[in-house]
Coordinates of C-alpha atoms in Angstrom, one line a residue:
X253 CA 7.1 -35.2 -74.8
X254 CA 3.8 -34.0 -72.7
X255 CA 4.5 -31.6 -70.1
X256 CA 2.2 -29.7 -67.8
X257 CA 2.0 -26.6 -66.0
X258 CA 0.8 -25.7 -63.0
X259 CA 0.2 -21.9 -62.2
X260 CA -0.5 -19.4 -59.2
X261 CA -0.3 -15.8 -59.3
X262 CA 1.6 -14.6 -56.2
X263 CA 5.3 -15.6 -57.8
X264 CA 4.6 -13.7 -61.4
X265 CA 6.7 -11.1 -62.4
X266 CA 5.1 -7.6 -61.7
X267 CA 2.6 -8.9 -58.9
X268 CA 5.2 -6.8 -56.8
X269 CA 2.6 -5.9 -53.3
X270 CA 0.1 -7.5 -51.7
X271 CA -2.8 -5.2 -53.6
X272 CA -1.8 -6.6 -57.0
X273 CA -3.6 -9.6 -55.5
X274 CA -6.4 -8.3 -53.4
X275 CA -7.6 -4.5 -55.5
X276 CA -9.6 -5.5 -58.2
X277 CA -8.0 -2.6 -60.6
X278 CA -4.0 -4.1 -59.8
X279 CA -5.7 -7.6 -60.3
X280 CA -6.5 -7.3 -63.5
X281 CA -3.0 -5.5 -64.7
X282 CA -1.8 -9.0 -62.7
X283 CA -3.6 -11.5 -64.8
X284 CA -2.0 -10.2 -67.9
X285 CA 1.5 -10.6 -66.0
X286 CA 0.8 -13.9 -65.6
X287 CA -0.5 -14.7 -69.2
X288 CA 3.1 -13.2 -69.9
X289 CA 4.9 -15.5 -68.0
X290 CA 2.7 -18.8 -68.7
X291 CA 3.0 -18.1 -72.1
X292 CA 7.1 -17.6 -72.1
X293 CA 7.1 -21.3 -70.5
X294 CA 4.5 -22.9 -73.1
X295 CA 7.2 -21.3 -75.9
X296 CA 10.0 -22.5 -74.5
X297 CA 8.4 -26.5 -73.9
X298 CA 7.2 -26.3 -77.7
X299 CA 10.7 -24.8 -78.9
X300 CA 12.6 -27.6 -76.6
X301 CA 10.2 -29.9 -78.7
X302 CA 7.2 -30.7 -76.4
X303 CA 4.1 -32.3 -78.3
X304 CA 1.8 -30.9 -75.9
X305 CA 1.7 -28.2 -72.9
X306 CA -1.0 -28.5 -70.7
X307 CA -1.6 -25.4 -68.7
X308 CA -4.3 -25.4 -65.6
X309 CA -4.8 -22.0 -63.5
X310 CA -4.4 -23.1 -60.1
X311 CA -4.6 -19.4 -58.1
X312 CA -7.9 -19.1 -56.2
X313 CA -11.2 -20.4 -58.0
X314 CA -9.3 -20.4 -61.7
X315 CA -10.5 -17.5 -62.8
X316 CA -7.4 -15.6 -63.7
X317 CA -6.4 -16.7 -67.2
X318 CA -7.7 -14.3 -69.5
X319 CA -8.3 -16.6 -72.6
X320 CA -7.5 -14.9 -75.5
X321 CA -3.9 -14.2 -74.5
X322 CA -3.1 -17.3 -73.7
X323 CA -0.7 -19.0 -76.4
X324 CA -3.2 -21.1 -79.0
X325 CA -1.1 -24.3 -78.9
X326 CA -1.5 -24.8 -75.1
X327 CA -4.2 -27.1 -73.9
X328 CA -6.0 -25.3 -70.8
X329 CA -7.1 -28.4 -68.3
X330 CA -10.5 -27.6 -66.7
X331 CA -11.1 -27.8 -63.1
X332 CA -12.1 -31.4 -62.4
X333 CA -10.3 -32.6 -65.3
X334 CA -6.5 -31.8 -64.4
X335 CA -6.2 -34.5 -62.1
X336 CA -7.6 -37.0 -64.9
X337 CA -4.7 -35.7 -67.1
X338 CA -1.9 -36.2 -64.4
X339 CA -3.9 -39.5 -64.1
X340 CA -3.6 -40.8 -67.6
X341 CA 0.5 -41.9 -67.9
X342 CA 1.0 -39.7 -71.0
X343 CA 2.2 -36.6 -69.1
X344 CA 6.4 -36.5 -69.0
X345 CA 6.9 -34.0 -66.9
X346 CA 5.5 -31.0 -64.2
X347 CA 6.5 -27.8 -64.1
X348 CA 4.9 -24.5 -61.5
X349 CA 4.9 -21.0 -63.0
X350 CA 4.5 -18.7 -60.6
X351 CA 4.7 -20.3 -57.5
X352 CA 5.1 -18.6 -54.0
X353 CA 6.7 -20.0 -50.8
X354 CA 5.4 -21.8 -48.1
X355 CA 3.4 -20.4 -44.5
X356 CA 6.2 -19.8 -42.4
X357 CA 9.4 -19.1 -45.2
X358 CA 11.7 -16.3 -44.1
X359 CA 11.8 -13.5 -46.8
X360 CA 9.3 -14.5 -49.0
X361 CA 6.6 -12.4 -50.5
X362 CA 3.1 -13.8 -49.7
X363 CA 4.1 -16.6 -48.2
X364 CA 1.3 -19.2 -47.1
X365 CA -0.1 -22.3 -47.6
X366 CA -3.6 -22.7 -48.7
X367 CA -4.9 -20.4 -46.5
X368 CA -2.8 -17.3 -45.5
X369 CA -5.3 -16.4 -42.6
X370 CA -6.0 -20.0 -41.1
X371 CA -2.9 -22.2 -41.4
X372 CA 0.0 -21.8 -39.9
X373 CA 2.0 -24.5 -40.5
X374 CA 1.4 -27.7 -42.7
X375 CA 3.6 -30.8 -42.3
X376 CA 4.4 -34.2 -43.6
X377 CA 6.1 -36.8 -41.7
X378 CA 7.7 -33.7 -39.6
X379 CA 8.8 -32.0 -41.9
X380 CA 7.3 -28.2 -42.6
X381 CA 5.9 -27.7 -46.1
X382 CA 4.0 -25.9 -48.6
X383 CA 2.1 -26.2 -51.7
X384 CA 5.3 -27.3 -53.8
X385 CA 5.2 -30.4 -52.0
X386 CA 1.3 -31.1 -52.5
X387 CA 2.1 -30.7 -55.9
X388 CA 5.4 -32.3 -56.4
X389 CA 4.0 -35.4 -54.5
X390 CA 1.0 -36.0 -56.1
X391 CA 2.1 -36.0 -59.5
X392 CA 5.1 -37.8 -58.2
X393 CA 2.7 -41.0 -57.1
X394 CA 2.1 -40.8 -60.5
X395 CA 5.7 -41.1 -61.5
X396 CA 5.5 -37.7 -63.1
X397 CA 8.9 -35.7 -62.1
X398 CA 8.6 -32.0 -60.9
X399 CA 11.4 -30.1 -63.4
X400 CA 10.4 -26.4 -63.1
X401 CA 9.5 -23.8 -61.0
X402 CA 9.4 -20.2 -61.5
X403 CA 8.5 -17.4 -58.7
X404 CA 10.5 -15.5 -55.8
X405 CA 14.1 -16.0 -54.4
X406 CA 12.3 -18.0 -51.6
X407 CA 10.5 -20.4 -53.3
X408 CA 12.8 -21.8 -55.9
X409 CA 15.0 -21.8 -52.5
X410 CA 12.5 -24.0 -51.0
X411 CA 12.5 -26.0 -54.2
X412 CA 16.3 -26.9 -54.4
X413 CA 15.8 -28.0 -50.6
X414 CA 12.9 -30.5 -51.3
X415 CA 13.6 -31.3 -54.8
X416 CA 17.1 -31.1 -55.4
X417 CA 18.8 -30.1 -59.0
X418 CA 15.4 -28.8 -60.6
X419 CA 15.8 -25.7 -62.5
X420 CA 14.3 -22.7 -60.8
X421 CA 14.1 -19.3 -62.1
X422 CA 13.6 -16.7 -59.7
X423 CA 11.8 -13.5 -61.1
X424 CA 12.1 -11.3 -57.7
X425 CA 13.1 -10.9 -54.7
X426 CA 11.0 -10.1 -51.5
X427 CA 11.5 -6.7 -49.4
X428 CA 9.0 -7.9 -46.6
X429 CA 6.3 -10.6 -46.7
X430 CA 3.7 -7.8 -48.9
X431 CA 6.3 -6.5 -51.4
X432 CA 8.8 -7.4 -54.1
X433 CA 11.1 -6.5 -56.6
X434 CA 10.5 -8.1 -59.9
X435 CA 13.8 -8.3 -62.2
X436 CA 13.1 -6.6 -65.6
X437 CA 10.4 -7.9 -67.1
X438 CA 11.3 -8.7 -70.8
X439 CA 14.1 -10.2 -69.2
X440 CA 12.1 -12.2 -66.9
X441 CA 10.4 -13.8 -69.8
X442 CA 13.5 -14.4 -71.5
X443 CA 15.0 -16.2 -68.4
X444 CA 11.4 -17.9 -68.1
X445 CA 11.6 -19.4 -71.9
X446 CA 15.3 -20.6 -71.4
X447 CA 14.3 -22.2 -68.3
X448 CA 11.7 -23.9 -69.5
X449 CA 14.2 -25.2 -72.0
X450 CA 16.6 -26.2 -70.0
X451 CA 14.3 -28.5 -67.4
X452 CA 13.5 -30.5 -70.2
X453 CA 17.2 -31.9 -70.0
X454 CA 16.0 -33.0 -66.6
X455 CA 13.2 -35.5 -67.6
X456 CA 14.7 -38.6 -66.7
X457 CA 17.4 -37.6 -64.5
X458 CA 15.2 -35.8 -62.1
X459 CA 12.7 -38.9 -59.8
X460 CA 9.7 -37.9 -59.0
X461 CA 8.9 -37.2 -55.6
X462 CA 7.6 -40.0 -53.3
X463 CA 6.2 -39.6 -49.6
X464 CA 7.1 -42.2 -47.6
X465 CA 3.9 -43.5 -46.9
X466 CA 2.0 -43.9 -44.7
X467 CA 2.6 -40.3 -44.5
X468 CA 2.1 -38.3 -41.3
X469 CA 0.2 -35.1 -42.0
X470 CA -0.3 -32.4 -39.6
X471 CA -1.9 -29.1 -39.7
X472 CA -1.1 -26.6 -37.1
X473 CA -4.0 -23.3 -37.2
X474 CA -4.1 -19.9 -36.5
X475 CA -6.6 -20.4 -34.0
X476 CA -8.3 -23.2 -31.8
X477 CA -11.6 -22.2 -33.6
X478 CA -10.1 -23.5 -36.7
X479 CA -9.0 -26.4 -35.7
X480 CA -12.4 -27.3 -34.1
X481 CA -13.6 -26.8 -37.7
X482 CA -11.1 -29.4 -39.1
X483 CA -11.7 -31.9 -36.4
X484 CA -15.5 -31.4 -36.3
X485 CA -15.4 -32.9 -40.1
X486 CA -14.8 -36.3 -38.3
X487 CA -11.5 -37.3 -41.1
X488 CA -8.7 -36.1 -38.7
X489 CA -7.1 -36.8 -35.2
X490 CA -6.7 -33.7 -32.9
X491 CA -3.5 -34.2 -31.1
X492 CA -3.3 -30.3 -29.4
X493 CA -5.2 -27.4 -29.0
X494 CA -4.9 -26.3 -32.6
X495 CA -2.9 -29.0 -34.8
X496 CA -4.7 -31.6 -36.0
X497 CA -3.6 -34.8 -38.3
X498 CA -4.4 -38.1 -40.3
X499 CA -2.2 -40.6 -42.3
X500 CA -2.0 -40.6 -45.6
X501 CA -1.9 -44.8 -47.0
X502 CA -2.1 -43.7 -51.0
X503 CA -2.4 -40.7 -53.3
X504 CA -5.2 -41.0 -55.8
X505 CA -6.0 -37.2 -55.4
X506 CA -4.9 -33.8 -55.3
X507 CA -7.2 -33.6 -52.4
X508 CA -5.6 -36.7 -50.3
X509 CA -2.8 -33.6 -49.5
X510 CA -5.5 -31.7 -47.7
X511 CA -6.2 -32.0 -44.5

């Protein structure tokens, strides 16, 4: 059994206002949150009996793993190799560790998508989504099931809606879109290791997730501006004043999501 993980930093335990993110002192005291939680998920895959955990830093550049405190069995995925690995048919299973909700969700902390100052909303086939959804599907062309998610109320909310059964674990709770409460943070770990567990059960009971394709994608921006900027690359349709949209016909990349 191979799974891999998927991480951001805005759904960790502890990253509890919007200047853990953004203040370089906070920032740092976040990244060893996170290498707390990453590192109760990698435990509980190898304890359910995983052969490897792959583990790929997927907030901002992917600069925010701070190596020597991540757990020595996990394999970290380089950028520009992660994809290869999802790629390769020997990965059983995805899980996100940390994950926030999507541009738009009601009572979620630091909700966005992509780009919390330029998108406003980012659909498929009509439907509003977020980053869960880039994820889930592009493993899922690759028949890889999303099992896990870890992160605020609202995002393993948003989970169950899209994905059904998965096993969420929800590590806090959102007091307005720049601040949370985190539950106790050995017992967040805790309920992070059982959880990662548990979703193993899942692997081959959950599907993987498959757009119906060809997929409708539309991006709706803050500002006309940015739309220009979207439509002035010469890959997308404008079809208003600031949404603009092109069909998806396969997934081969991460980046086939993107507008």
């Amino acid at each position: 059994m191979k799974i891999f993980i998927m991480t951001d930093l805005e759904g960790i335990t502890n990253v509890n206002h919007i200047d853990d993110i953004f203040v370089e002192e906070r920032y740092e005291k976040a990244r060893i949150e996170l290498m707390k939680d990453v590192n109760a998920a990698i435990a509980g895959y190898y304890d359910a009996g995983a052969e490897k955990v792959y583990v790929y830093d997927g907030h901002g550049g992917g600069k925010n793993f701070i190596p020597e405190l991540l757990d020595e069995r996990a394999i970290q995925a380089k950028a520009g190799e992660w994809e290869d690995i999802i790629r390769s048919g020997e990965i059983d299973a995805y899980a996100e560790v940390g994950l926030h909700a999507m541009a738009g969700a009601i009572n979620a902390f630091l909700e966005h998508t992509q780009n919390s100052k330029k998108w406003f909303d980012y659909s498929i086939n009509g439907r509003s989504c977020g980053e869960l959804i880039q994820g889930a599907a592009f493993v899922g062309a690759f028949n890889i099931p999303m099992i896990y998610v870890t992160g605020d109320c609202a995002v393993c909310e948003e989970a169950k809606a899209f994905l059904g059964d998965i096993k969420t674990v929800a590590v806090k709770r959102a007091v307005g879109r720049n601040v949370a409460v985190s539950m106790d943070a050995d017992e967040a770990r805790k309920a992070i290791y059982e959880g990662a567990k548990e979703s193993v059960k899942l692997i081959g009971k959950i599907r993987p997730y498959k757009l119906q394709l060809p997929a409708d994608l539309r991006l709706t921006l803050q500002r006309t501006d940015y739309a220009e900027e979207f439509y002035n690359t010469g890959r997308l349709e404008r079809v208003s004043s600031r949404t603009v949209r092109r069909w998806i016909t396969k997934i081969e990349s991460y980046r086939d999501m993107i507008p």
